[in-house]
Coordinates of C-alpha atoms in Angstrom, one line a residue:
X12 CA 47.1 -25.4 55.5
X13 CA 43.6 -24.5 55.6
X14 CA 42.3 -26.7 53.0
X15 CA 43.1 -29.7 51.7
X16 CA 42.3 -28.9 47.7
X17 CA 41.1 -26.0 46.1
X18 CA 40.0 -26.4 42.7
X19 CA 39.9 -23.0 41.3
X20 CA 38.4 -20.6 38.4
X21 CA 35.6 -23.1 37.2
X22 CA 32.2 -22.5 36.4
X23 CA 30.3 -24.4 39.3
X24 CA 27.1 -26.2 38.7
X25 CA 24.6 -25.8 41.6
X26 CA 20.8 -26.4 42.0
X27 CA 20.4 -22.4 41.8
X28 CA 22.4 -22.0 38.6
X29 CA 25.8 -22.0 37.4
X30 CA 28.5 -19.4 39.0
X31 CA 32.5 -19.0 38.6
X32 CA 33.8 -19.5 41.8
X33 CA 36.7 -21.4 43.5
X34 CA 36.0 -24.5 45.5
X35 CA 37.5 -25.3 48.8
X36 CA 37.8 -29.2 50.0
X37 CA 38.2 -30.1 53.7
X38 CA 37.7 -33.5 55.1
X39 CA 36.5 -35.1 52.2
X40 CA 33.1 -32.0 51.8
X41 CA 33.4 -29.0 50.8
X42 CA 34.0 -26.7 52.7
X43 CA 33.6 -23.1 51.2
X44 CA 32.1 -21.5 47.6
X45 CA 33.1 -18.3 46.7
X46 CA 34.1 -16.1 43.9
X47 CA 37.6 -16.4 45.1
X48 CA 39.1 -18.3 47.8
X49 CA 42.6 -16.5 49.8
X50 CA 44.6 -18.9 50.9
X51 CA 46.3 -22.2 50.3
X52 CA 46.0 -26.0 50.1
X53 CA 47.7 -29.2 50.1
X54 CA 46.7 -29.4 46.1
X55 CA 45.6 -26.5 43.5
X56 CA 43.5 -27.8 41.1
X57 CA 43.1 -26.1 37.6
X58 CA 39.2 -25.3 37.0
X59 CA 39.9 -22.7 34.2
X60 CA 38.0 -23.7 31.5
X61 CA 35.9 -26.5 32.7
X62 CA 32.3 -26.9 34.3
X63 CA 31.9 -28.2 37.8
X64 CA 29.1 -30.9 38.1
X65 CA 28.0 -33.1 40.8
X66 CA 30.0 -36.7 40.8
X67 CA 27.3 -38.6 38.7
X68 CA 25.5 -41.4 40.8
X69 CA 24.0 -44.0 38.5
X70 CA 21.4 -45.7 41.1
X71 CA 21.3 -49.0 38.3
X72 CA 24.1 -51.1 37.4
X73 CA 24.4 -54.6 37.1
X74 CA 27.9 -55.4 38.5
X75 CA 26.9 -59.0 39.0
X76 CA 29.7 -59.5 41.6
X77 CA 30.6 -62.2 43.5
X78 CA 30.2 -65.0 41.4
X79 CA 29.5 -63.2 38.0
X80 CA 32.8 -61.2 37.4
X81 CA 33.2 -62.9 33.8
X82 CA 30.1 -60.7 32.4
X83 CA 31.3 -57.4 34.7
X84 CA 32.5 -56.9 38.0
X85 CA 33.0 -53.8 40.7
X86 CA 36.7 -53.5 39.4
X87 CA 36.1 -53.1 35.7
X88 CA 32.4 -51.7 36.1
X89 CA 33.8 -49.0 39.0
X90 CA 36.5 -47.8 36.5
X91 CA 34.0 -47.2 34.1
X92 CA 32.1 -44.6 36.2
X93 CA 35.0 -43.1 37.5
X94 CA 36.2 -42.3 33.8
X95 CA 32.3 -41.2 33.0
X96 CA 32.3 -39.2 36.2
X97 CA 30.9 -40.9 38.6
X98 CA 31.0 -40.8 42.1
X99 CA 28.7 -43.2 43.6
X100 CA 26.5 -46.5 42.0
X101 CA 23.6 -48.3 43.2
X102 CA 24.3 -52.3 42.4
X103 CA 21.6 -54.5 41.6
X104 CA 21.1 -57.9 43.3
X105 CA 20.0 -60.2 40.6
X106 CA 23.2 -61.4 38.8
X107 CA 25.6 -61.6 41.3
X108 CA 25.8 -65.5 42.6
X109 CA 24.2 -65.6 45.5
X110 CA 21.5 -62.5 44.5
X111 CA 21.6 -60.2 47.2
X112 CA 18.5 -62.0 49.1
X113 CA 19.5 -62.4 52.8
X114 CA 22.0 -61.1 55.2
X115 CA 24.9 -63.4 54.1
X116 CA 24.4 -62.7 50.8
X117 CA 25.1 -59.1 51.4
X118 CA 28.1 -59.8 53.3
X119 CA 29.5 -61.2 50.2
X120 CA 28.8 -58.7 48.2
X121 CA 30.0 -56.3 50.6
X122 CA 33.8 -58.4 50.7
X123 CA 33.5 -57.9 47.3
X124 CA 33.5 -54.5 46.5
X125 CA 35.7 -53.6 49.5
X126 CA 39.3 -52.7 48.6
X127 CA 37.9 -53.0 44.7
X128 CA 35.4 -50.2 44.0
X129 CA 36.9 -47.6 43.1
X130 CA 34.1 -45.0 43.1
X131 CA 31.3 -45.1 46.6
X132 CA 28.6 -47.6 46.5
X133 CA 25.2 -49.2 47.7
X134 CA 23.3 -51.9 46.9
X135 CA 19.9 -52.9 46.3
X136 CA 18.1 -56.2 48.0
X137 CA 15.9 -58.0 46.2
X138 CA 12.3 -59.0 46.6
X139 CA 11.6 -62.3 45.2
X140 CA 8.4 -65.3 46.2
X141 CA 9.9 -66.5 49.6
X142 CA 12.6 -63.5 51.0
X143 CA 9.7 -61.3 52.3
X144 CA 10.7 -62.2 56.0
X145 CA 14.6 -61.1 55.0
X146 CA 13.8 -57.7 53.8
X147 CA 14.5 -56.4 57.6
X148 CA 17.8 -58.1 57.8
X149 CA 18.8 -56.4 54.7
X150 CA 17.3 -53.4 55.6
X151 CA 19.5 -53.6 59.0
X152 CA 22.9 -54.1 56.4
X153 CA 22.1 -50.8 54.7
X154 CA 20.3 -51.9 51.4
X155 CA 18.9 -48.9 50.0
X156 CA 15.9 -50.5 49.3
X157 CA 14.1 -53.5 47.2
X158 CA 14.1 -54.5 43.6
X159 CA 11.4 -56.7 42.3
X160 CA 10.7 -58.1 38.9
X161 CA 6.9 -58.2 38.2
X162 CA 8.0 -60.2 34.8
X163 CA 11.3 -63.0 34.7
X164 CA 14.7 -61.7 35.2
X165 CA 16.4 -64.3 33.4
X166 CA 17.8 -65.5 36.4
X167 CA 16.9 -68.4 37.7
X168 CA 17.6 -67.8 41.5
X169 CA 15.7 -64.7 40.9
X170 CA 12.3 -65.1 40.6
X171 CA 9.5 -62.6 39.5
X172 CA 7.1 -61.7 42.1
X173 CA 3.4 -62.4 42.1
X174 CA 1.3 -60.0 43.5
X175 CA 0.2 -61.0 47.0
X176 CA 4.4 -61.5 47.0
X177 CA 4.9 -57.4 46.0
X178 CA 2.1 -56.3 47.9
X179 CA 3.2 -58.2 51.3
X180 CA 7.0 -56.9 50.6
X181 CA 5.6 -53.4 50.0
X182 CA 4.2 -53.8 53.4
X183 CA 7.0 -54.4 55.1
X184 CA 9.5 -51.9 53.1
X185 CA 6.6 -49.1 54.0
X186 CA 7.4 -50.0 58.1
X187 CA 11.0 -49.9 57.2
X188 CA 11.3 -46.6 55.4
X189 CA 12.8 -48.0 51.9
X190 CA 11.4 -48.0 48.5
X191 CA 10.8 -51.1 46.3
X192 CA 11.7 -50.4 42.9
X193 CA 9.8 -52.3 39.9
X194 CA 10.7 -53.6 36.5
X195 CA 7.5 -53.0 35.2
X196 CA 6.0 -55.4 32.6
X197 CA 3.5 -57.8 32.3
X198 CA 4.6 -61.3 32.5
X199 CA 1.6 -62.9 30.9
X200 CA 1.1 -60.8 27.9
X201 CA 4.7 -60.7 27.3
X202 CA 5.3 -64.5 27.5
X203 CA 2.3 -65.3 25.3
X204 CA 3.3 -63.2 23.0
X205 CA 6.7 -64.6 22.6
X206 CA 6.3 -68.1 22.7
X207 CA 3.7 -67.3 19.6
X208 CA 6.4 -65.6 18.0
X209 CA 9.0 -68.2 18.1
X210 CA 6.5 -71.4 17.5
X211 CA 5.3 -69.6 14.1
X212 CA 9.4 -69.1 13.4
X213 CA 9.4 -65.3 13.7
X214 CA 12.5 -64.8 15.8
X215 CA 14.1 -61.8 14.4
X216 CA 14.3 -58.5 16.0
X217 CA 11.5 -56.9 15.0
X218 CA 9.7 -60.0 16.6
X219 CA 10.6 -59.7 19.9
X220 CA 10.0 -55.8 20.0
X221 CA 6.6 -56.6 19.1
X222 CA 6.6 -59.1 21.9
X223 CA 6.8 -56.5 24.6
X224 CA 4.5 -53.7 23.6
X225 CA 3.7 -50.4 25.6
X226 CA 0.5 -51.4 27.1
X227 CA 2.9 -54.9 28.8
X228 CA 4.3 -51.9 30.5
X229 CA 1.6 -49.5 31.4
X230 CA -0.6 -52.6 32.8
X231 CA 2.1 -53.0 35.0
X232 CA 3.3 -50.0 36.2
X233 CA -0.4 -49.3 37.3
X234 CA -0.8 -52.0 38.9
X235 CA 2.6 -51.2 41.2
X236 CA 1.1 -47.9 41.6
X237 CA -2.2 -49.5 43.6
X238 CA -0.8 -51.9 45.4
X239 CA 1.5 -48.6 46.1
X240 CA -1.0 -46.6 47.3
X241 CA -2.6 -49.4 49.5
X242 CA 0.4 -50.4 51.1
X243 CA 1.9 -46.6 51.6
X244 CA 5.1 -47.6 50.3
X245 CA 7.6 -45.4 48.4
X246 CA 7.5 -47.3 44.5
X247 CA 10.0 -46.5 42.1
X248 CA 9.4 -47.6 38.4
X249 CA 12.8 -48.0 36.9
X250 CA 13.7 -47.7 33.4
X251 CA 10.1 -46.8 32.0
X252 CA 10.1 -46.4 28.2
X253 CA 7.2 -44.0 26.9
X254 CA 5.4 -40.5 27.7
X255 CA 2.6 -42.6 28.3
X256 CA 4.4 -44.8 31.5
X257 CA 5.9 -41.5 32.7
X258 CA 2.0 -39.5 33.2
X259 CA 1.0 -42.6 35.2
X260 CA 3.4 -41.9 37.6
X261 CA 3.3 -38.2 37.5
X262 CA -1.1 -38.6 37.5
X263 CA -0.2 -41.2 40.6
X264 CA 1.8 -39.0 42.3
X265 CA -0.6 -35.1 41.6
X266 CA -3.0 -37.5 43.9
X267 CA -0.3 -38.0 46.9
X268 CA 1.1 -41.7 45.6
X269 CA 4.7 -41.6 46.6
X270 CA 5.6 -43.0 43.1
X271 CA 8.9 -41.9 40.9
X272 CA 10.4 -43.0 38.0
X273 CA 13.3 -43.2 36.5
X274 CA 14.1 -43.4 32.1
X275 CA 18.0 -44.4 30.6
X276 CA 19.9 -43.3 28.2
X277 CA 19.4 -45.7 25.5
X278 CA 15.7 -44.8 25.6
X279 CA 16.3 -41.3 24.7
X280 CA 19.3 -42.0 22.6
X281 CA 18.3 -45.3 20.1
X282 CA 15.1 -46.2 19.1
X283 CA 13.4 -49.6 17.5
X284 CA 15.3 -48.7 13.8
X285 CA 18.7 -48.9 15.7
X286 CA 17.5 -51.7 17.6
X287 CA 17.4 -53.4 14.3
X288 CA 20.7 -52.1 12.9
X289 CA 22.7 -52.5 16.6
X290 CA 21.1 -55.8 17.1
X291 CA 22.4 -57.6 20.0
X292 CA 24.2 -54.9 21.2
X293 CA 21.1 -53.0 21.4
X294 CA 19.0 -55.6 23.0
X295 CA 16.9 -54.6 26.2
X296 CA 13.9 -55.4 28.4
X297 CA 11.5 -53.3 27.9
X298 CA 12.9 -53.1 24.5
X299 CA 13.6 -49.8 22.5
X300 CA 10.5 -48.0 21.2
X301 CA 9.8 -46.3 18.3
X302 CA 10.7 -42.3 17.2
X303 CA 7.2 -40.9 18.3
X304 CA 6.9 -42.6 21.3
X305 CA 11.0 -42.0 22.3
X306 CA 9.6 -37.9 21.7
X307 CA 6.7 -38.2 24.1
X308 CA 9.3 -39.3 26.6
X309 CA 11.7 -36.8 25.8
X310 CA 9.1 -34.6 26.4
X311 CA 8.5 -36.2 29.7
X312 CA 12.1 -35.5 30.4
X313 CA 12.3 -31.9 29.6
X314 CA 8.8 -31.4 31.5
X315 CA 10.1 -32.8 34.4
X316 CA 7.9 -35.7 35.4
X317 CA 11.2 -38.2 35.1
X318 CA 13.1 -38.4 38.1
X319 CA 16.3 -38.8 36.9
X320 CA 18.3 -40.8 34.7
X321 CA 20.3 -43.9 35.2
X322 CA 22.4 -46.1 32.7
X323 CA 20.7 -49.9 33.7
X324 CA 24.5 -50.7 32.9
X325 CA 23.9 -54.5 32.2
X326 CA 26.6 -56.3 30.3
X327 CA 27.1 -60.0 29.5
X328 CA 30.3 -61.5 27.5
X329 CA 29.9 -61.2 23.7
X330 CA 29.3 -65.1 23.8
X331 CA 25.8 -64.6 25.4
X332 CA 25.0 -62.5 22.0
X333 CA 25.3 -64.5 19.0
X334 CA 22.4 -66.6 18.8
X335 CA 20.2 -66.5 15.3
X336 CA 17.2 -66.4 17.1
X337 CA 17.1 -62.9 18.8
X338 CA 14.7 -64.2 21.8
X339 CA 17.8 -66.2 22.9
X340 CA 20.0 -63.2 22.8
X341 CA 21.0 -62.0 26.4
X342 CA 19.2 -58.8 26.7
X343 CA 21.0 -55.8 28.4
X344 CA 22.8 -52.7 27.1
X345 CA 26.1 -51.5 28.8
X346 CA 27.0 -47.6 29.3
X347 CA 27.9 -46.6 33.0
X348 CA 30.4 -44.4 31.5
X349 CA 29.0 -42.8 28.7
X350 CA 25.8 -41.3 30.7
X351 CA 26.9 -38.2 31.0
X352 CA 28.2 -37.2 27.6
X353 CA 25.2 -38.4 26.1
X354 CA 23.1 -36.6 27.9
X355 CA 25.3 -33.6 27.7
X356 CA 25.1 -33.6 24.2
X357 CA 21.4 -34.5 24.1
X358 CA 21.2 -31.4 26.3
X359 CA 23.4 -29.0 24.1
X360 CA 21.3 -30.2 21.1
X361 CA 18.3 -30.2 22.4
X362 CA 19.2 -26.4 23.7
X363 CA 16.4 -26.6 26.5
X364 CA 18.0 -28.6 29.4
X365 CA 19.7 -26.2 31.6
X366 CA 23.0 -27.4 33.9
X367 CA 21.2 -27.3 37.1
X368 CA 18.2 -29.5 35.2
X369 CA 20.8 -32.0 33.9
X370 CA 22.7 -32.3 36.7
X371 CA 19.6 -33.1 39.0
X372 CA 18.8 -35.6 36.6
X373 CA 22.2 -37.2 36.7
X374 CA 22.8 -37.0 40.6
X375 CA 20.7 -34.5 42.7
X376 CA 17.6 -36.5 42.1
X377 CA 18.5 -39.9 43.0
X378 CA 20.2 -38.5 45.9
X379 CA 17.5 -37.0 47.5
X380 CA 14.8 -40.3 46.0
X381 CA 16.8 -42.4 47.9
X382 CA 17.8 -40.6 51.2
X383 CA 21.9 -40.7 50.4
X384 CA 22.4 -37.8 52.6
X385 CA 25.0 -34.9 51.6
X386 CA 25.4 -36.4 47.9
X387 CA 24.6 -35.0 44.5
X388 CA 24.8 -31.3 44.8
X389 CA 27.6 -28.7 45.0
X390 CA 27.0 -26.7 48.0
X391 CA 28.4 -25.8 51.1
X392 CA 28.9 -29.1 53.5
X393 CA 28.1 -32.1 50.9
X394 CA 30.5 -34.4 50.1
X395 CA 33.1 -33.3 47.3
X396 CA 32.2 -35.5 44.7
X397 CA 32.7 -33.7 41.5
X398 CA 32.9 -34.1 37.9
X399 CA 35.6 -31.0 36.3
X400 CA 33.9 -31.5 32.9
X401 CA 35.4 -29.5 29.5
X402 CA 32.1 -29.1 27.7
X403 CA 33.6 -27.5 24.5
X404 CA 35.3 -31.1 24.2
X405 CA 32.9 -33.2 22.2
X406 CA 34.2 -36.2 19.6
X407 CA 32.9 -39.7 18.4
X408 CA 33.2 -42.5 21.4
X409 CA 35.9 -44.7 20.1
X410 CA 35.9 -48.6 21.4
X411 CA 39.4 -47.5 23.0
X412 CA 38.1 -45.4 25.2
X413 CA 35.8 -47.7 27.0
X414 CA 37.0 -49.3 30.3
X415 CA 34.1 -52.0 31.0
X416 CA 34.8 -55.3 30.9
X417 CA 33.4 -56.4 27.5
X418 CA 33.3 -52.9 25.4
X419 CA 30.6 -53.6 23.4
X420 CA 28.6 -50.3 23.6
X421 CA 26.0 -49.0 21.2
X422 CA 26.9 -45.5 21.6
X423 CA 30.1 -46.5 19.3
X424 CA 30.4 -43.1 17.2
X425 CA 27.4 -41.6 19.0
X426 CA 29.1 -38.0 19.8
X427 CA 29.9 -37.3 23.6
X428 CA 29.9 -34.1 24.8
X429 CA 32.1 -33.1 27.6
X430 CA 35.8 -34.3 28.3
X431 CA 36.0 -35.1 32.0
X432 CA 38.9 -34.1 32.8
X433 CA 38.9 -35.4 36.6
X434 CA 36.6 -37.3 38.8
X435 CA 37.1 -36.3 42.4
X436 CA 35.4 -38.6 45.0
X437 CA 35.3 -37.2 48.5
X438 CA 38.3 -34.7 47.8
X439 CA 40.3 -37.4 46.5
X440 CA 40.9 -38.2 42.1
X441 CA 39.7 -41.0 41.4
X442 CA 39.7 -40.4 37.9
X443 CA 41.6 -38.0 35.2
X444 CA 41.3 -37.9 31.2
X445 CA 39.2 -40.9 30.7
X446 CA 41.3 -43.0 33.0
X447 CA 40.7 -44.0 36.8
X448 CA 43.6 -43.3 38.7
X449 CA 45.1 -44.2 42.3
X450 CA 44.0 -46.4 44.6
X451 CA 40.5 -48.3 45.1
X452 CA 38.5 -45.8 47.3
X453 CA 35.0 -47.2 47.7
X454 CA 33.2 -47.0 50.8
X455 CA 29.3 -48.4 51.7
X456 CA 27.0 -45.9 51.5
X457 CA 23.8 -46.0 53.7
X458 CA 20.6 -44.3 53.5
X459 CA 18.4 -42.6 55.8
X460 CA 14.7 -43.4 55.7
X461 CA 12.3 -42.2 53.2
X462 CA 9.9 -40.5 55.6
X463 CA 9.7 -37.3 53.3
X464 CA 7.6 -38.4 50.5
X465 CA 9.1 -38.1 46.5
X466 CA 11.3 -35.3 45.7
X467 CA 10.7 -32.5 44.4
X468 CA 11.3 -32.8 39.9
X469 CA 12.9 -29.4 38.8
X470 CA 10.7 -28.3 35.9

C-alpha cells in the first residue's frame, strides 16, 4: 500500500487557512494534502465532521520526574496531553530530583521518560549561580535551551540567578544557539513585600496577590531584555501576565532584541476574583491579575505580540495546599490537558481568533521559537502530529475526565470546546475520546540552533 493512514474528509487547519482535504501519512510525516486522495492505506481514518489541528506542543510543564513522581510524573502528565491533544511537551528542570543541571542529570531524566512518555518530548536545562560552565554539556544532550529564575523557585537545589549569573549564562547560550527563558519577577520587591505581609498577620489571598504586583514583573522583564540585548542572546519571557509585560517585549523586539514571550491559560481564563473563590487551586507565581489588566492581555493576544500559549502545567499533591496561611500554599496551577479547549472556546467566544491564529499559538509558534524542525504545522513533509478535534462538541470539564495525577484543576465546569476525538503522534494514535491509548511512544526531540532571530507572530 501506498500509505500507511489516510485520514479523510476533514477540514484541515494550515497556516494559510482551513481547507477539506484528505490527509495521507507515510513514515511517520505526511506525505500528501489534497482535496481527495485515490488510493489505499494500511488504516482509514474517519475525518468527517471534525477539524484537523496541529498535535498541540506545550513548551512548559512541570513533570518533576525522576525523583518527584508523587506531585506528577511523565506517565500520568504524558497521558494528560495526549488526551488534550498533544503531541510534544517541553519539561522543566526544576522539580525533578536531581534538576536538570549537568550532564548526568539529563541522563536521568532522559531514562525516565524513555519507554514512559507517551507523547514526544524535550527538556529544558537550567541556569542557576554555579552551572554556567555546564550549559555546553547540556547543550551537547539536546536541551532546548535554559531556564532561569530571576526570583526563588521554591526549590531549594534551584536557586535564582543574580545578574552577573544571567548575564554570563546569556553569554554562553548566545555562542551555543539556544534561548534562556526567564520567570520574570523581582525578587526583592516581592520578598519585602511578603515578609511585611505575613509579620503584620495578613496572609490571606488577597495578601499575597498584592505581594507580587505588576511593576515586580515589568522591572524584571526589562531588565532580561538588556542584559538580552548586550549579550545577543535569544530571551524568552515565559508566562507574562499583563498588556503592559507583553509591549516590553514587542517595543524590545520593533528595535531588533531577539525577545518572545509566551502568556497561559489561566491568565486569560481566571482572574484575581477567582483567585479568591478557587483558592489554592488557583494559586500561581506571578499570581492572577485583575479583569482590566487580564483585557489588556487578551488584547495582546489577539494583536499578536504573544508568542504562543503554554499551560505552565505545575501540580503538587493536594497535601501541599491546605495551609491557613496562603503564602505557605504550594503555588502552581495544573492544565496540560485542557489548553486547547479553553482556548478553543475563548476563541469561539471571543469570535476574532481565526484557526490558523489559534493553532500557531498552540503549536506553530513554539515550534519555530524553539527550532523543533518539521513540528507544529500541517503541511506537506512535517511530522503527522495531529489533533482530529469535533468543535461542535463543547460541555462542562467534569473531574472524571482528567488524567493528571492529582485532578485538581480550576477549570472544573469551565466549558471546553472541542472533543478530541484522536491524538495521532507521528502517524501513530496515541490518544482517542479523552483517553491515551496503545503503547508509550515518546522519543527525544532535539533542536536546531536559533540562528534565525524570533518568529514571525501571525497578526
Amino acid at each position: 500500500m501506498r500509505w500507511d493512514a489516510i485520514v479523510r474528509g476533514g477540514s484541515v487547519v494550515t497556516p494559510e487557512g482551513v481547507v477539506r482535504a484528505d490527509l495521507a501519512i507515510a513514515d511517520g510525516r505526511i506525505a500528501e494534502l489534497a482535496p481527495e486522495i485515490a488510493g489505499a492505506a494500511g488504516e482509514e481514518i474517519d475525518g468527517v465532521g471534525c477539524h484537523l489541528l496541529p498535535g498541540l506542543i506545550d513548551p512548559h510543564v512541570h513533570f518533576n520526574d525522576p525523583g518527584r513522581a508523587d506531585w506528577e510524573g511523565l506517565a500520568t502528565g504524558s497521558a494528560a496531553i495526549a488526551a488534550g491533544g498533544g503531541t510534544l511537551f517541553i519539561d522543566m528542570p526544576l522539580n525533578a530530583s536531581p534538576p536538570t543541571l549537568d550532564a548526568a542529570s539529563f541522563d536521568a531524566k532522559l531514562a525516565a521518560a524513555r519507554g514512559v512518555s507517551r507523547t514526544d518530548f524535550g527538556f529544558w536545562g537550567g541556569l542557576v549561580p554555579g552551572n554556567v560552565g555546564r550549559l555546553p554539556e547540556l547543550a551537547d544532550r539536546g536541551v532546548v535551551g535554559f531556564k532561569a529564575f530571576m526570583s526563588g523557585s521554591g526549590i531549594d537545589d534551584f536557586q535564582s540567578v543574580d545578574d552577573a549569573t544571567l548575564w554570563r549564562g546569556m553569554q554562553v547560550a548566545a555562542d551555543l544557539g539556544l534561548p534562556v527563558l526567564v520567570h520574570a519577577e523581582n525578587d526583592v520587591l516581592t520578598a519585602a513585600l511578603a515578609s511585611e505581609a505575613v509579620a503584620a498577620g495578613r496572609t490571606g489571598v488577597r495578601d499575597y496577590l498584592a505581594s507580587r504586583p505588576v511593576v515586580a514583573e515589568l522591572e524584571a522583564i526589562g531588565r532580561a531584555i538588556a542584559l538580552a540585548a548586550d549579550t545577543r542572546c535569544p530571551l524568552h519571557v515565559v508566562h507574562v501576565t499583563s498588556g503592559a509585560g507583553v509591549a516590553l517585549v514587542a517595543e524590545a523586539r520593533a528595535r531588533g532584541v531577539d525577545v518572545t514571550c509566551e502568556t497561559c491559560p489561566h491568565y486569560l481564563v481566571l482572574d484575581e476574583d477567582d483567585a479568591v473563590r478557587l483558592a489554592a487551586v488557583a494559586k500561581c507565581a506571578p499570581p492572577l491579575r485583575p479583569a482590566a489588566v487580564q483585557q489588556a492581555l487578551w488584547e495582546a493576544v489577539l494583536a499578536g505580540d504573544v508568542a504562543f500559549i503554554a499551560s505552565d502545567h505545575s501540580p503538587a499533591p493536594a497535601s501541599m495546599k491546605g495551609s491557613a496561611n496562603f503564602f505557605e500554599v504550594w503555588g502552581g496551577i495544573s492544565g496540560c490537558q485542557t489548553t486547547l479547549g479553553l482556548m478553543l472556546e475563548e476563541g469561539h467566544a471571543r469570535r476574532r481568533m481565526p484557526l490558523p491564529q489559534l493553532a500557531a499559538l498552540t503549536a506553530g509558534a513554539a515550534a519555530r521559537r524553539f527550532g523543533l524542525a518539521g513540528r507544529g504545522r500541517l503541511e506537506v513533509g512535517s511530522s503527522a502530529d495531529i489533533a482530529l478535534v469535533d468543535l461542535d462538541h463543547a460541555a462542562p470539564l467534569s473531574v472524571d475526565e482528567l488524567r493528571d495525577r492529582h485532578r485538581l484543576s480550576p477549570y472544573l465546569g469551565h466549558t471546553l470546546r472541542g472533543r478530541v476525538r484522536r491524538t495521532i503522534l507521528r502517524g501513530r494514535t496515541v490518544g482517542r475520546d479523552g483517553q491515551a491509548t496503545g503503547p508509550a511512544l515518546g522519543e527525544l526531540v532535539r533542536p536546531e540552533r536559533l540562528d534565525r532571530g524570533p518568529p514571525e507572530l501571525i497578526r
